[in-house]
Amino acid sequence: MANGAGRLDLDGRPIKPITICMIGAGGFIGSHLCEKLMTETPHKVLALDVYNDKIKHLLEPDTVEWAGRIQFHRINIKHDSRLEGLIKMADLTINLAAICTPADYNTRPLDTIYSNFIDALPVVKYCSENNKRLIHFSTCEVYGKTIGSFLPKDHPLRQDPEFYVLKEDTSPCIFGSIEKQRWSYACAKQLIERLVFAEGAENGLEFTIVRPFNWIGPRMDFIPGIDGPSEGVPRVLACFSNNLLRREPLKLVDGGESQRTFIYIKDAIEAVLLMIENPERANGHIFNVGNPNNEVTVRQLAEMMTEVYSKVSGETAIESPTIDVSSKEFYGEGYDDSDKRIPDMTIINRQLGWNPKTSLWDLLESTLTYQHRTYAEAVKKATSKPVAS
């Protein structure tokens, strides 16, 4: 039912078509969300971004059944007077715009703080003043470190979920010292969450806050030197994919001991669609969106990706597939890290009945198949260029 005729919300009511102003629609999450909205719902999207490469396939005029339901507006929200008008035209605004690569938090802390706090302010303000609903994308980084990370290494309470599972309504947000600039991102994101929450409390803003826990899948970030800057450092999935494509060892920062949970982008987008279409159940809530069953250390992730990539590419893995580097060497001065990130799922489960489905192995297989298909040839070309004598 591509046009979504006869679709019902979780309370059995017919879903009315709405117009969505999506800021950051050209990014990884935005592209998957636009795809879902076009193929499975009747909603309209005003897609705002600086680039549209990842949604080009949705914008082809006249060739698709949803022609006219998605419009691209090339806008940098920093300084564009059209922003308020576009928010007014829509029923719902979704803000996905952010600098969200840890390699930037240290080296570009000012850009990180401005992009995640200052640039998000007008969006919140316009939604509040014009009585428009807002779905704001935050991050699991706002939790910072777990309470358990402050206990001695071998303390038995470190194994107690009370000391590491992250809950939207009760877990504290614990950051490192100011010198550790890695927390510039988490802190900016936390402050904008507090502002959104305060607009709700004082001015009745209808809002939902999303805290993604490592969403991964096709079109994530970029491959340095191919479709992104050669000196760029994307997030772990694209970093490791880049190493695998180039047959280089995967770099493990500080031994790859940090633990993370990974969720497939398509599972996560299901959750976002439920938020969009069930405002009564989603308004006023903060939602963790992650997959607690897919927990691995970064070292285990590297080992798994090496194995999966061999399978999808048909190439044997290199002799020593991983190499240890210090965080200072990799990220520069001021780096710090969260030890463990496991989302509590109680609230999203209760409000939206949502659960993630895809196992880590399956999501890596699907993502690395895409990476191999998309980039393997380009990387071969790039690495075999003759050097001018």
Coordinates of C-alpha atoms in Angstrom, one line a residue:
M1 CA 0.0 0.0 0.0
A2 CA 2.4 2.6 -1.2
N3 CA 0.0 5.5 -0.8
G4 CA -0.9 4.3 2.7
A5 CA -4.6 4.2 2.1
G6 CA -6.5 2.7 5.0
R7 CA -3.5 2.8 7.4
L8 CA -4.3 3.0 11.1
D9 CA -2.3 4.3 14.1
L10 CA -1.6 2.2 17.2
D11 CA -5.1 3.2 18.6
G12 CA -6.9 2.1 15.5
R13 CA -7.6 5.5 14.1
P14 CA -7.0 6.4 10.4
I15 CA -3.7 8.2 9.8
K16 CA -4.2 11.6 8.1
P17 CA -1.6 12.7 5.6
I18 CA 0.6 15.4 7.0
T19 CA 3.4 17.7 5.7
I20 CA 6.8 17.2 7.3
C21 CA 9.6 19.7 7.3
M22 CA 12.7 17.6 7.5
I23 CA 16.0 19.4 8.4
G24 CA 19.0 17.4 7.4
A25 CA 17.0 15.3 5.0
G26 CA 20.0 14.6 2.8
G27 CA 22.0 12.8 5.5
F28 CA 22.2 9.1 6.4
I29 CA 19.1 9.0 8.7
G30 CA 17.2 11.5 6.6
S31 CA 17.6 9.6 3.4
H32 CA 16.2 6.4 4.9
L33 CA 13.4 8.2 6.5
C34 CA 12.5 10.0 3.3
E35 CA 12.5 6.7 1.5
K36 CA 10.2 5.1 4.0
L37 CA 7.8 8.1 3.9
M38 CA 7.6 8.0 0.1
T39 CA 7.2 4.3 -0.3
E40 CA 4.9 3.5 2.6
T41 CA 2.9 6.6 3.6
P42 CA 0.9 9.4 2.0
H43 CA 2.8 12.2 3.8
K44 CA 4.6 15.1 2.1
V45 CA 8.2 16.0 2.8
L46 CA 9.9 19.4 2.6
A47 CA 13.5 18.1 2.5
L48 CA 16.0 20.7 3.7
D49 CA 19.7 20.2 3.4
V50 CA 22.9 21.6 1.9
Y51 CA 23.5 18.4 -0.1
N52 CA 21.0 16.0 -1.7
D53 CA 23.3 13.2 -3.1
K54 CA 21.8 10.6 -0.7
I55 CA 18.2 11.4 -1.7
K56 CA 18.8 12.0 -5.5
H57 CA 17.0 8.8 -6.3
L58 CA 13.9 10.1 -4.6
L59 CA 13.9 13.4 -6.4
E60 CA 13.7 12.2 -10.0
P61 CA 10.7 14.1 -11.4
D62 CA 7.8 12.4 -13.1
T63 CA 9.4 8.9 -13.0
V64 CA 8.1 8.0 -9.6
E65 CA 4.7 7.5 -8.0
W66 CA 5.4 10.1 -5.3
A67 CA 6.3 12.9 -7.6
G68 CA 5.2 16.1 -5.9
R69 CA 5.2 14.6 -2.4
I70 CA 8.9 15.5 -1.8
Q71 CA 10.5 18.9 -2.5
F72 CA 14.1 19.6 -1.9
H73 CA 15.1 23.0 -0.6
R74 CA 18.9 23.7 -0.6
I75 CA 19.2 25.5 2.7
N76 CA 21.9 26.0 5.4
I77 CA 19.8 26.6 8.5
K78 CA 22.5 28.8 10.0
H79 CA 21.5 31.9 8.1
D80 CA 18.5 31.4 5.9
S81 CA 15.4 33.5 6.2
R82 CA 13.3 30.9 4.5
L83 CA 13.5 28.5 7.5
E84 CA 10.5 29.9 9.4
G85 CA 8.3 29.9 6.3
L86 CA 9.0 26.2 5.7
I87 CA 8.4 25.3 9.3
K88 CA 5.1 27.2 9.1
M89 CA 4.1 25.3 5.9
A90 CA 4.5 21.9 7.7
D91 CA 2.5 20.2 10.5
L92 CA 5.6 18.6 11.9
T93 CA 9.3 19.5 11.9
I94 CA 12.0 16.8 12.3
N95 CA 15.5 18.2 13.0
L96 CA 18.3 15.8 12.1
A97 CA 21.0 18.5 11.4
A98 CA 24.2 18.0 13.4
I99 CA 27.9 17.6 13.4
C100 CA 28.0 14.0 14.7
T101 CA 31.5 12.5 14.1
P102 CA 33.6 12.1 17.3
A103 CA 36.7 13.0 15.3
D104 CA 35.3 16.5 15.1
Y105 CA 34.4 16.9 18.7
N106 CA 38.1 17.4 19.7
T107 CA 39.4 19.2 16.7
R108 CA 36.4 21.4 15.9
P109 CA 34.8 21.9 19.3
L110 CA 33.4 25.4 18.4
D111 CA 31.7 24.1 15.2
T112 CA 30.4 21.2 17.2
I113 CA 28.9 23.4 19.9
Y114 CA 27.5 25.9 17.4
S115 CA 26.0 23.3 15.0
N116 CA 24.4 21.3 17.7
F117 CA 23.1 24.1 20.0
I118 CA 23.2 27.5 18.5
D119 CA 22.0 26.4 15.0
A120 CA 19.2 24.3 16.5
L121 CA 17.8 27.2 18.6
P122 CA 15.8 28.9 15.8
V123 CA 14.2 25.6 14.9
V124 CA 12.9 25.1 18.4
K125 CA 11.8 28.7 18.6
Y126 CA 9.9 28.7 15.3
C127 CA 8.1 25.4 16.2
S128 CA 7.1 26.8 19.6
E129 CA 5.9 30.2 18.3
N130 CA 3.9 28.7 15.5
N131 CA 2.5 25.8 17.5
K132 CA 4.2 23.1 15.4
R133 CA 5.2 19.7 16.6
L134 CA 8.9 19.0 16.8
I135 CA 10.8 15.7 16.7
H136 CA 14.3 16.6 17.7
F137 CA 17.2 14.2 17.2
S138 CA 19.6 14.1 20.1
T139 CA 22.1 11.3 20.8
C140 CA 22.9 8.5 23.3
E141 CA 26.1 10.5 24.0
V142 CA 24.0 12.7 26.4
Y143 CA 24.3 10.0 28.9
G144 CA 28.1 10.3 28.9
K145 CA 29.7 7.7 31.2
T146 CA 27.9 5.0 33.1
I147 CA 27.7 5.1 36.9
G148 CA 29.5 1.8 36.9
S149 CA 32.6 3.2 35.2
F150 CA 33.5 5.0 38.4
L151 CA 33.7 1.8 40.4
P152 CA 37.0 -0.1 40.7
K153 CA 37.7 -2.3 37.7
D154 CA 36.8 -5.6 39.3
H155 CA 33.9 -4.4 41.4
P156 CA 31.0 -6.9 41.3
L157 CA 28.4 -4.0 40.9
R158 CA 29.9 -3.2 37.5
Q159 CA 28.0 -6.3 36.3
D160 CA 24.7 -5.0 37.8
P161 CA 22.4 -3.5 35.1
E162 CA 21.4 -0.7 37.6
F163 CA 25.0 0.6 37.1
Y164 CA 25.1 0.7 33.4
V165 CA 21.7 0.4 31.6
L166 CA 20.8 3.9 30.4
K167 CA 17.2 5.1 31.2
E168 CA 15.6 8.2 29.6
D169 CA 13.9 9.3 32.8
T170 CA 16.3 8.4 35.6
S171 CA 19.9 8.0 34.3
P172 CA 22.2 11.0 35.1
C173 CA 24.3 12.6 32.3
I174 CA 27.9 12.3 33.4
F175 CA 30.6 14.0 31.4
G176 CA 34.4 14.3 31.7
S177 CA 36.2 17.5 32.7
I178 CA 36.1 20.6 30.5
E179 CA 39.6 19.8 29.1
K180 CA 38.2 16.7 27.6
Q181 CA 36.7 18.4 24.5
R182 CA 35.1 15.2 23.3
W183 CA 32.2 16.1 25.6
S184 CA 31.5 19.4 23.7
Y185 CA 29.1 17.5 21.5
A186 CA 27.2 15.7 24.3
C187 CA 27.0 18.9 26.3
A188 CA 25.6 20.9 23.4
K189 CA 23.1 18.1 22.7
Q190 CA 22.1 17.9 26.4
L191 CA 21.5 21.6 26.6
I192 CA 19.3 21.7 23.5
E193 CA 17.3 18.8 25.0
R194 CA 16.8 20.8 28.2
L195 CA 15.6 23.7 26.1
V196 CA 13.2 21.6 24.1
F197 CA 11.9 20.1 27.3
A198 CA 11.5 23.6 28.9
E199 CA 9.6 24.9 25.8
G200 CA 7.2 22.0 26.4
A201 CA 6.8 22.7 30.1
E202 CA 6.5 26.5 29.8
N203 CA 5.0 27.1 26.3
G204 CA 3.2 23.9 25.5
L205 CA 5.6 22.9 22.6
E206 CA 4.6 19.4 21.4
F207 CA 7.9 17.6 21.2
T208 CA 9.5 14.2 21.0
I209 CA 13.3 13.7 21.6
V210 CA 15.1 10.7 19.9
R211 CA 18.3 9.4 21.4
P212 CA 19.9 7.1 18.7
F213 CA 22.3 4.4 19.9
N214 CA 24.7 3.7 16.9
W215 CA 22.3 3.4 14.0
I216 CA 24.2 1.8 11.1
G217 CA 23.5 0.7 7.5
P218 CA 23.9 1.7 3.9
R219 CA 24.8 5.4 3.1
M220 CA 26.3 6.0 6.5
D221 CA 28.9 8.8 6.6
F222 CA 31.4 8.5 3.7
I223 CA 34.5 6.6 2.5
P224 CA 37.5 9.0 2.9
G225 CA 39.0 10.0 -0.5
I226 CA 36.0 8.5 -2.4
D227 CA 32.9 10.4 -1.5
G228 CA 34.3 12.4 1.4
P229 CA 37.5 14.2 2.3
S230 CA 40.6 12.0 2.2
E231 CA 41.8 13.3 5.6
G232 CA 38.2 12.9 7.1
V233 CA 37.6 10.5 9.9
P234 CA 34.1 9.1 9.8
R235 CA 32.4 7.0 12.6
V236 CA 33.5 3.5 13.4
L237 CA 31.5 1.6 10.8
A238 CA 32.7 3.7 7.9
C239 CA 36.3 3.8 9.3
F240 CA 36.4 0.0 9.5
S241 CA 34.7 -0.3 6.1
N242 CA 37.3 2.0 4.6
N243 CA 40.2 -0.1 6.1
L244 CA 38.5 -3.4 4.8
L245 CA 38.0 -1.9 1.3
R246 CA 41.7 -0.8 1.2
R247 CA 43.0 -4.1 2.8
E248 CA 44.5 -2.2 5.7
P249 CA 44.4 -3.2 9.3
L250 CA 41.5 -1.9 11.4
K251 CA 42.7 0.7 13.9
L252 CA 41.6 -0.1 17.5
V253 CA 41.6 3.0 19.6
D254 CA 42.9 2.2 23.1
G255 CA 42.6 -1.5 22.5
G256 CA 39.0 -1.3 21.3
E257 CA 37.7 -2.0 24.8
S258 CA 34.7 0.4 24.7
Q259 CA 31.4 -1.4 24.4
R260 CA 28.7 -0.3 22.1
T261 CA 25.3 -1.6 20.9
F262 CA 24.5 -1.3 17.2
I263 CA 21.1 -1.2 15.5
Y264 CA 20.1 -1.5 11.8
I265 CA 18.9 1.7 10.3
K266 CA 15.7 0.1 8.9
D267 CA 14.7 -1.1 12.4
A268 CA 15.3 2.4 13.8
I269 CA 13.3 4.1 11.0
E270 CA 10.3 1.9 12.0
A271 CA 10.5 3.5 15.4
V272 CA 10.6 7.0 14.0
L273 CA 7.6 6.3 11.8
L274 CA 5.7 5.2 14.9
M275 CA 6.6 8.5 16.6
I276 CA 5.5 10.5 13.5
E277 CA 2.1 8.8 13.2
N278 CA 1.2 8.4 16.9
P279 CA 1.7 11.9 18.3
E280 CA -0.5 11.3 21.4
R281 CA 1.8 8.4 22.4
A282 CA 5.0 10.1 21.5
N283 CA 4.6 13.7 22.6
G284 CA 6.5 14.8 25.7
H285 CA 8.7 11.7 25.6
I286 CA 12.4 11.0 25.2
F287 CA 13.0 7.7 23.4
N288 CA 16.2 5.6 23.4
V289 CA 16.3 3.9 20.0
G290 CA 18.9 1.1 20.0
N291 CA 19.3 -2.6 20.2
P292 CA 20.5 -3.9 23.6
N293 CA 20.9 -7.4 22.1
N294 CA 23.6 -6.3 19.7
E295 CA 26.3 -5.4 22.3
V296 CA 30.0 -5.8 21.4
T297 CA 33.3 -4.3 22.2
V298 CA 34.9 -2.3 19.4
R299 CA 37.5 -5.1 19.1
Q300 CA 34.7 -7.7 18.6
L301 CA 33.1 -5.5 16.1
A302 CA 36.4 -5.3 14.1
E303 CA 36.7 -9.1 14.2
M304 CA 33.1 -9.6 13.1
M305 CA 33.4 -7.0 10.3
T306 CA 36.6 -8.7 9.0
E307 CA 34.8 -12.0 8.9
V308 CA 31.7 -10.7 7.3
Y309 CA 33.7 -8.7 4.7
S310 CA 35.6 -11.8 3.7
K311 CA 32.3 -13.5 3.1
V312 CA 30.7 -10.8 1.0
S313 CA 33.8 -9.8 -1.0
G314 CA 35.2 -13.3 -1.5
E315 CA 38.7 -12.0 -0.4
T316 CA 40.7 -13.5 2.4
A317 CA 41.4 -11.3 5.3
I318 CA 44.9 -9.7 5.6
E319 CA 47.6 -11.3 7.8
S320 CA 47.1 -9.0 10.9
P321 CA 43.6 -7.6 10.6
T322 CA 43.8 -5.1 13.5
I323 CA 46.3 -2.7 14.9
D324 CA 46.2 -0.9 18.3
V325 CA 46.5 2.9 18.4
S326 CA 46.2 5.4 21.3
S327 CA 43.3 7.8 21.4
K328 CA 45.7 10.7 21.5
E329 CA 47.3 9.5 18.2
F330 CA 43.9 8.8 16.6
Y331 CA 41.8 11.7 17.9
G332 CA 44.3 14.1 19.2
E333 CA 44.5 15.8 22.7
G334 CA 41.4 16.0 24.8
Y335 CA 39.7 12.7 23.8
D336 CA 37.7 10.7 26.4
D337 CA 35.1 8.0 26.0
S338 CA 32.0 6.3 27.3
D339 CA 32.7 2.9 28.6
K340 CA 29.4 1.2 27.7
R341 CA 26.1 2.1 26.1
I342 CA 23.1 -0.1 26.6
P343 CA 19.7 1.5 26.1
D344 CA 16.8 0.7 28.4
M345 CA 13.8 -0.1 26.2
T346 CA 11.0 0.2 28.7
I347 CA 9.5 3.5 27.6
I348 CA 9.6 3.0 23.8
N349 CA 8.2 -0.5 24.4
R350 CA 5.3 0.8 26.5
Q351 CA 4.4 3.8 24.4
L352 CA 5.0 2.5 20.9
G353 CA 5.2 -1.3 21.2
W354 CA 8.4 -1.2 19.3
N355 CA 11.3 -3.7 19.3
P356 CA 14.4 -4.0 17.0
K357 CA 14.6 -7.1 15.0
T358 CA 17.9 -7.4 13.1
S359 CA 20.9 -9.2 14.6
L360 CA 24.4 -7.7 14.5
W361 CA 25.6 -10.3 12.0
D362 CA 22.7 -9.6 9.6
L363 CA 23.0 -5.9 9.7
L364 CA 26.8 -6.1 9.1
E365 CA 26.2 -8.4 6.2
S366 CA 23.7 -6.1 4.6
T367 CA 25.8 -3.0 5.2
L368 CA 29.1 -4.5 4.0
T369 CA 27.5 -6.0 1.0
Y370 CA 26.3 -2.4 0.1
Q371 CA 29.8 -1.0 0.9
H372 CA 31.5 -3.6 -1.3
R373 CA 29.1 -3.1 -4.2
T374 CA 29.3 0.7 -4.0
Y375 CA 32.9 1.3 -3.3
A376 CA 35.2 -1.6 -4.1
E377 CA 35.9 -0.6 -7.7
A378 CA 36.4 3.1 -6.8
V379 CA 38.9 2.2 -4.0
K380 CA 40.8 -0.2 -6.3
K381 CA 41.1 2.6 -8.9
A382 CA 42.1 5.2 -6.3
T383 CA 44.8 2.9 -4.7
S384 CA 46.3 1.7 -8.0
K385 CA 46.9 5.2 -9.6
P386 CA 50.4 5.4 -10.9
V387 CA 52.5 7.9 -9.0
A388 CA 54.1 10.6 -11.2
S389 CA 57.9 10.2 -11.1

